[in-house]
Coordinates of C-alpha atoms and ligand atoms in Angstrom, one line a residue:
M48 CA 19.3 -5.6 -3.8
S49 CA 19.9 -9.4 -3.6
L50 CA 21.9 -9.2 -0.6
A51 CA 19.1 -9.7 1.9
M52 CA 18.5 -12.7 3.7
Q53 CA 15.0 -14.0 3.3
Q54 CA 12.8 -13.7 6.4
K55 CA 9.3 -15.2 6.9
I56 CA 7.0 -13.6 9.0
E57 CA 3.7 -14.9 9.8
I58 CA 0.6 -12.7 9.6
A59 CA -1.8 -13.8 12.5
A60 CA -5.3 -13.7 10.8
D61 CA -8.3 -15.7 10.8
K62 CA -6.4 -17.6 8.0
P63 CA -2.7 -17.1 8.7
Y64 CA -0.4 -16.5 5.9
P65 CA 3.2 -15.7 5.6
V66 CA 5.0 -12.8 4.3
Y67 CA 8.6 -13.6 2.8
L68 CA 10.7 -10.4 2.6
G69 CA 13.8 -10.6 0.8
S70 CA 12.9 -13.5 -1.3
S71 CA 13.7 -13.8 -4.9
L72 CA 11.3 -14.1 -7.8
E73 CA 13.1 -17.0 -9.3
G74 CA 12.5 -19.0 -5.9
L75 CA 8.8 -18.8 -6.0
G76 CA 8.4 -21.7 -8.1
E77 CA 10.2 -23.8 -5.6
Y78 CA 8.2 -22.7 -2.8
L79 CA 5.0 -23.6 -4.7
R80 CA 6.3 -27.0 -5.4
H81 CA 6.8 -27.5 -1.8
Q82 CA 3.8 -26.0 -0.4
F83 CA 1.0 -27.3 -2.8
D84 CA 0.8 -30.4 -4.7
D85 CA -2.5 -29.7 -6.6
I86 CA -1.4 -26.7 -8.7
E87 CA -1.2 -27.3 -12.5
H88 CA -2.0 -23.9 -13.9
I89 CA -1.0 -20.3 -12.9
L90 CA -2.4 -16.9 -14.2
I91 CA 0.2 -14.2 -13.8
V92 CA -1.7 -10.9 -13.8
S93 CA 0.6 -7.7 -14.4
H94 CA 1.3 -4.6 -16.3
Q95 CA 3.3 -4.6 -19.5
V96 CA 6.1 -2.5 -18.1
V97 CA 6.5 -5.0 -15.0
A98 CA 6.3 -8.1 -17.0
D99 CA 9.0 -6.8 -19.3
L100 CA 11.2 -6.4 -16.5
Y101 CA 10.5 -9.2 -14.2
A102 CA 7.9 -11.8 -15.7
Q103 CA 11.0 -14.1 -17.2
R104 CA 12.6 -14.2 -13.9
L105 CA 9.5 -15.2 -12.0
M106 CA 8.8 -17.9 -14.7
K107 CA 12.4 -19.3 -14.4
G108 CA 11.1 -21.0 -11.4
L109 CA 7.6 -22.1 -12.8
Q110 CA 8.5 -24.4 -15.7
D111 CA 6.5 -27.2 -14.1
Y112 CA 3.4 -25.3 -14.3
R113 CA 1.0 -24.3 -17.4
I114 CA 1.3 -20.5 -17.4
N115 CA -0.8 -17.6 -18.7
L116 CA 0.3 -14.0 -18.8
L117 CA -2.6 -11.7 -18.5
I118 CA -1.5 -7.9 -19.1
V119 CA -3.7 -5.2 -17.7
P120 CA -3.1 -1.5 -18.8
A121 CA -1.6 0.7 -16.1
G122 CA -3.6 3.3 -14.2
E123 CA -5.9 3.4 -11.2
E124 CA -8.8 3.6 -13.6
E125 CA -8.1 -0.3 -14.6
K126 CA -9.2 -1.1 -10.9
S127 CA -12.8 -1.4 -12.4
L128 CA -15.7 -3.8 -12.9
D129 CA -15.2 -3.6 -16.7
R130 CA -11.4 -4.7 -16.2
L131 CA -12.6 -7.5 -13.8
S132 CA -15.2 -8.8 -16.5
R133 CA -12.4 -8.8 -19.2
L134 CA -10.1 -10.6 -16.8
T135 CA -12.8 -13.2 -16.2
A136 CA -13.4 -13.8 -20.1
E137 CA -9.4 -14.3 -20.6
A138 CA -9.2 -16.5 -17.6
L139 CA -12.0 -18.8 -18.7
G140 CA -10.5 -18.7 -22.1
H141 CA -7.3 -20.1 -20.7
G142 CA -9.1 -22.8 -18.9
T143 CA -8.6 -21.5 -15.4
D144 CA -10.3 -23.5 -12.9
R145 CA -10.8 -23.7 -9.1
K146 CA -7.2 -25.3 -8.7
S147 CA -5.6 -22.5 -10.5
L148 CA -3.3 -20.0 -8.8
V149 CA -3.2 -16.3 -9.5
I150 CA 0.0 -14.3 -9.1
A151 CA -0.3 -10.7 -8.6
L152 CA 3.0 -9.3 -10.2
G153 CA 3.2 -5.6 -9.8
G154 CA 2.0 -2.6 -7.5
G155 CA -1.0 -1.8 -5.6
V156 CA -3.2 -1.6 -8.4
I157 CA -2.6 -5.0 -9.8
G158 CA -2.5 -6.4 -6.2
D159 CA -5.9 -5.0 -5.5
L160 CA -7.4 -5.8 -9.0
A161 CA -6.0 -9.4 -9.3
G162 CA -6.6 -10.1 -5.7
F163 CA -10.4 -9.0 -5.9
F164 CA -10.6 -11.1 -9.2
A165 CA -9.2 -14.2 -7.3
S166 CA -11.4 -13.7 -4.4
I167 CA -14.7 -13.9 -6.7
F168 CA -13.6 -16.1 -9.7
M169 CA -15.4 -19.5 -8.9
R170 CA -16.2 -18.2 -5.5
G171 CA -12.4 -17.8 -4.8
I172 CA -9.1 -19.2 -6.2
R173 CA -5.7 -19.1 -4.5
L174 CA -3.6 -15.9 -4.6
I175 CA 0.0 -15.1 -4.2
Q176 CA 0.9 -11.4 -4.1
V177 CA 4.3 -10.5 -5.7
P178 CA 4.5 -6.7 -4.7
T179 CA 6.9 -4.6 -7.0
T180 CA 6.4 -1.2 -5.8
L181 CA 7.6 0.4 -2.6
L182 CA 4.0 1.2 -1.5
A183 CA 2.8 -2.5 -2.4
Q184 CA 5.8 -3.9 -0.5
V185 CA 5.3 -2.1 2.7
D186 CA 1.5 -1.5 2.7
S187 CA -0.9 -2.7 0.1
S188 CA 0.3 -6.5 -0.3
I189 CA 0.0 -6.8 3.4
G190 CA -3.5 -7.1 5.2
G191 CA -5.7 -9.0 2.7
K192 CA -7.6 -5.9 1.5
V193 CA -8.6 -6.4 -2.4
A194 CA -10.8 -3.9 -4.2
V195 CA -12.1 -2.3 -7.4
N196 CA -13.2 1.3 -7.9
H197 CA -16.7 2.4 -8.7
S198 CA -18.2 5.6 -9.9
A199 CA -19.6 6.1 -6.4
G200 CA -16.1 5.9 -4.8
K201 CA -12.6 4.5 -4.6
N202 CA -12.4 0.8 -3.3
I203 CA -16.3 0.6 -2.9
L204 CA -16.4 -2.9 -4.0
G205 CA -14.0 -5.1 -2.3
A206 CA -13.2 -7.9 0.1
F207 CA -10.6 -9.2 2.9
Y208 CA -9.2 -12.1 0.8
P209 CA -5.9 -13.1 2.4
P210 CA -3.4 -14.5 0.0
Q211 CA -1.5 -17.9 0.4
A212 CA 1.8 -15.7 0.8
V213 CA 3.3 -12.4 -0.1
W214 CA 6.5 -13.0 -1.7
T215 CA 8.7 -9.7 -1.7
D216 CA 11.7 -9.4 -3.9
F217 CA 13.3 -6.1 -2.8
S218 CA 15.6 -6.0 -6.3
T219 CA 12.4 -5.3 -8.3
L220 CA 12.4 -1.5 -6.5
E221 CA 15.7 -0.8 -8.6
S222 CA 13.5 0.1 -11.5
L223 CA 10.7 1.9 -9.6
P224 CA 10.4 5.8 -11.0
W225 CA 11.3 8.2 -8.1
E226 CA 7.8 9.4 -8.2
E227 CA 6.5 6.0 -7.5
V228 CA 9.1 5.8 -4.7
E229 CA 7.6 8.9 -3.1
N230 CA 4.3 7.3 -2.8
G231 CA 5.6 4.5 -0.9
L232 CA 8.1 6.8 1.3
A233 CA 4.9 8.6 2.4
E234 CA 3.4 5.6 3.8
S235 CA 6.6 4.3 5.2
I236 CA 7.2 7.6 7.2
K237 CA 3.4 7.4 8.2
H238 CA 4.0 3.9 9.4
A239 CA 7.0 5.2 11.5
L240 CA 5.0 8.1 12.9
I241 CA 2.1 6.0 14.1
A242 CA 4.0 3.1 15.7
D243 CA 7.8 3.0 15.5
G244 CA 9.6 6.2 16.7
D245 CA 13.1 4.4 16.1
L246 CA 12.2 3.8 12.5
F247 CA 11.1 7.6 12.2
Q248 CA 14.9 8.2 13.3
F249 CA 16.0 5.8 10.9
F250 CA 14.4 7.7 8.1
E251 CA 15.9 11.0 9.6
N252 CA 19.6 9.6 9.8
E253 CA 19.6 7.4 6.6
Q254 CA 18.5 10.1 4.2
K255 CA 21.5 10.0 1.8
P256 CA 21.6 6.2 1.6
I257 CA 17.8 6.0 1.0
K258 CA 18.0 8.7 -1.7
H259 CA 20.8 6.8 -3.4
R260 CA 18.9 3.5 -3.1
D261 CA 21.7 1.8 -1.2
C262 CA 20.5 -1.8 -1.2
L263 CA 21.2 -2.7 2.3
I264 CA 19.6 0.3 3.8
W265 CA 16.5 -0.2 1.4
S266 CA 16.3 -3.7 2.6
E267 CA 16.0 -2.5 6.1
M268 CA 13.6 0.3 5.3
V269 CA 11.3 -2.0 3.7
T270 CA 11.4 -4.8 6.2
R271 CA 11.2 -2.4 9.1
S272 CA 8.2 -0.7 7.5
S273 CA 6.5 -4.0 6.5
L274 CA 6.9 -4.9 10.1
V275 CA 4.7 -2.1 11.2
K276 CA 1.8 -2.9 8.9
I277 CA 2.2 -6.8 9.7
R278 CA 1.9 -6.0 13.4
I279 CA -1.0 -3.8 13.2
V280 CA -3.1 -6.2 10.9
S281 CA -2.3 -9.1 13.0
Q282 CA -3.9 -7.3 15.9
D283 CA -6.9 -6.0 13.9
E284 CA -7.3 -7.9 10.5
R285 CA -10.8 -6.5 9.9
E286 CA -10.2 -3.0 11.1
Q287 CA -12.3 -2.9 14.1
G288 CA -9.9 -0.8 16.0
I289 CA -5.9 -0.3 15.8
R290 CA -5.8 -0.9 12.0
A291 CA -7.6 2.5 11.6
L292 CA -4.4 4.1 12.6
L293 CA -3.1 3.3 9.0
N294 CA -5.4 6.0 7.8
L295 CA -3.3 8.9 9.4
G296 CA -2.9 11.7 6.9
H297 CA -5.5 10.0 4.5
S298 CA -8.9 11.9 5.5
F299 CA -6.9 15.1 4.7
G300 CA -5.0 13.6 1.9
H301 CA -8.2 12.2 0.0
A302 CA -10.0 15.6 0.5
I303 CA -7.2 17.3 -1.5
E304 CA -7.1 14.6 -4.2
T305 CA -10.9 14.9 -4.9
E306 CA -10.7 18.3 -4.6
M307 CA -8.1 18.3 -7.4
D308 CA -10.0 15.8 -9.2
Y309 CA -7.0 13.4 -8.8
R310 CA -5.0 15.8 -11.3
G311 CA -1.6 17.2 -10.6
I312 CA -1.3 15.6 -7.2
T313 CA 0.1 12.0 -6.5
H314 CA -1.3 10.1 -3.7
G315 CA 1.8 10.2 -1.6
Q316 CA 1.9 13.8 -2.0
G317 CA -1.8 14.1 -0.6
V318 CA -0.9 11.9 2.0
S319 CA 2.1 13.8 3.0
V320 CA 0.2 17.2 3.2
G321 CA -2.3 15.2 5.2
I322 CA 0.1 14.1 7.7
V323 CA 1.2 17.7 8.3
A324 CA -2.4 18.8 8.7
A325 CA -2.9 16.0 11.3
A326 CA 0.2 17.0 13.2
H327 CA -0.7 20.5 13.2
L328 CA -4.2 19.5 14.8
A329 CA -2.5 17.2 17.2
F330 CA -0.5 20.2 18.4
A331 CA -3.7 22.1 18.9
K332 CA -4.9 19.2 21.0
G333 CA -1.9 19.0 23.0
L334 CA -0.9 15.6 21.8
M335 CA 2.5 17.0 20.0
T336 CA 5.1 19.4 20.9
S337 CA 5.9 22.2 18.2
A338 CA 9.2 20.6 18.0
E339 CA 7.6 17.3 17.1
V340 CA 5.7 19.0 14.3
D341 CA 8.7 20.5 13.0
R342 CA 10.5 17.2 12.8
V343 CA 7.5 15.9 10.9
I344 CA 7.6 18.7 8.3
A345 CA 11.5 18.6 8.0
L346 CA 11.5 14.8 7.3
L347 CA 8.8 14.7 4.9
N348 CA 10.5 18.1 3.1
S349 CA 13.7 16.2 3.0
Y350 CA 12.4 13.4 0.8
G351 CA 10.7 15.9 -1.5
L352 CA 7.4 15.5 -0.2
L353 CA 4.9 18.2 -0.1
T354 CA 4.2 19.7 3.2
K355 CA 1.9 22.7 2.0
I356 CA -0.5 23.0 -0.8
K357 CA -1.3 26.1 -3.0
G358 CA -4.6 27.5 -4.4
L359 CA -7.2 25.4 -2.4
D360 CA -10.0 26.6 -0.3
S361 CA -10.1 25.3 3.5
Q362 CA -14.0 25.3 3.4
N363 CA -14.4 23.3 0.4
L364 CA -11.8 21.0 1.8
L365 CA -13.8 20.7 5.0
H366 CA -16.7 19.9 3.1
K367 CA -15.1 17.1 1.0
M368 CA -14.1 15.7 4.4
Q369 CA -17.7 15.1 5.2
A370 CA -18.0 12.3 2.4
D371 CA -15.1 10.2 4.1
K372 CA -16.5 6.8 4.5
K373 CA -15.0 6.4 7.9
N374 CA -17.1 9.1 9.3
Q375 CA -19.8 8.0 11.9
G376 CA -23.0 9.6 12.8
G377 CA -22.0 13.0 11.0
R378 CA -18.8 13.1 13.1
K379 CA -15.4 13.1 11.6
I380 CA -13.1 10.3 12.7
L381 CA -9.6 11.4 12.5
I382 CA -6.3 9.8 13.1
L383 CA -3.8 12.1 15.0
P384 CA -0.1 11.6 15.9
Q385 CA 0.7 11.4 19.7
G386 CA 4.1 12.5 19.6
I387 CA 6.4 10.5 17.3
G388 CA 5.9 6.7 17.1
Q389 CA 2.0 6.9 18.6
A390 CA -1.3 7.6 17.1
L391 CA -4.9 7.6 18.2
V392 CA -8.2 7.5 16.6
T393 CA -10.6 10.6 17.8
K394 CA -14.1 11.9 16.9
E395 CA -13.3 14.9 19.3
C396 CA -12.1 17.6 16.4
S397 CA -14.6 20.5 15.9
D398 CA -14.9 21.8 12.3
S399 CA -13.2 25.0 13.4
E400 CA -10.2 23.0 14.8
I401 CA -9.9 21.0 11.4
L402 CA -10.4 24.3 9.5
A403 CA -7.4 25.8 11.4
A404 CA -5.2 22.7 10.6
W405 CA -6.1 23.1 7.0
K406 CA -5.1 26.8 7.0
Q407 CA -1.7 25.7 8.3
V408 CA -1.0 23.8 5.1
L409 CA -2.5 25.9 2.5
F410 CA -0.9 29.0 0.7
Ligands
LIG91 N1 -5.3 -3.1 -0.5 C1 -4.7 -2.2 0.4 O1 -4.7 -2.4 1.5 C2 -4.0 -0.9 -0.1 C3 -3.2 -0.1 0.4 C4 -2.8 1.1 -0.3 C5 -3.2 1.4 -1.3 N2 -3.8 0.7 -2.2 C6 -3.9 0.6 -3.6 O2 -2.7 0.6 -4.2 C7 -2.8 1.4 -5.6 C8 -1.5 2.3 -5.8 O3 -0.6 1.3 -5.7 P1 0.9 1.7 -6.2 O4 1.2 3.0 -5.6 O5 1.9 0.5 -6.4 O6 0.6 2.2 -7.9 P2 0.5 1.3 -9.3 O7 0.2 -0.2 -8.9 O8 -0.4 2.0 -10.0 O9 2.0 1.2 -9.7 C9 2.5 2.4 -10.0 C10 3.2 2.5 -11.4 O10 4.6 1.7 -11.1 C11 4.8 0.8 -12.3 N3 5.7 -0.2 -11.7 C12 5.3 -1.1 -10.8 N4 6.2 -1.8 -10.4 C13 7.3 -1.2 -10.9 C14 8.8 -1.6 -10.8 N5 9.3 -2.5 -10.2 N6 9.5 -1.0 -11.7 C15 9.1 0.0 -12.6 N7 7.7 0.1 -12.7 C16 6.8 -0.3 -11.7 C17 3.2 0.3 -12.6 O11 3.3 -0.5 -13.8 C18 2.4 1.6 -12.5 O12 2.5 2.2 -13.7 C19 -4.1 2.3 -5.4 O13 -5.2 1.8 -6.2 C20 -4.5 2.2 -3.9 O14 -5.9 2.1 -3.8 C21 -4.3 -0.6 -1.6

């Protein structure tokens, strides 16, 4: 996937930063030398599997720097205070100081964990996001949110901490297992549904090359999907308004994930069922036609994403939604699609309407 030309897109934030799409891992060093004249030491934080595949390519360009590679075991449970504390000890052992740079080389777990570490180590050291999963490239590396989990909930301890840059090399996606691709596809289709009807059509028309990982089509898919996120976070960095649209499908999806204790369902599958539930609710509210709901279901199905789920109870799921941290004053805040390519935030859904939507996706 090295055919793509590099594109630089600036995120308009309090502290603007560039996203480089279609860049090469080997090229990051030259960028750093050009951009910063006071960096001597770099900490690369990664998973073993990702480091085995890509650290050498990245380090080829970083020969001028003193490098330490910190390996974090894979898994969501590693986004923890305990891991943060171990990273801190390791970083200090390697002489990390205020001028050091952190490179987060991996998926969303590494991006969130290493990003949060960078945000608080010595009150903040520089960070470059190098996303290597589809989800991280189109979603989690963009927008500056970093966090770890707590027993009280996911991403409870976190910050808005914009990186110096996001450095995206599409070729890293070649090794991504299909289950991980699905997680990213669910978010990418969500981006299309909330903000880009043409991208939705692209997903409908290009199913075959997408499933065969055609490099040009994947470059276009990642670029167009990233652009949706870039556009949204550039308008609303701190999630005071439009950024909430990115949560489409997530209130329903999180309820499913927590009800199932995060076992036997991936995040992407949960979000996918959640998108369908939101589409049914949108139909009931007159925001979508039944033909549009059918298009959403057909598209998700065609990529092997779940559109219904077995053996769960609608009342329990409704109850789980009450704990959603986005709720206000006891009212559920939901994101609903408005046709294909637009969405809105609403407080105006009654429990009986939400229950009816749940029933459409349960069997
Ligand atoms: N900060 C945000 O705005 C934001 C947004 C969405 C999700 N997230 C977070 O992202 C996390 C999920 O991220 P994810 O889906 O990328 O999962 P992940 O980071 O756990 O990566 C999934 C698996 O793929 C492996 N992997 C990564 N890149 C690979 C590659 N190129 N080839 C082969 N294997 C590779 C990883 O080692 C891991 O085992 C969650 O913690 C979620 O909360 C954050």
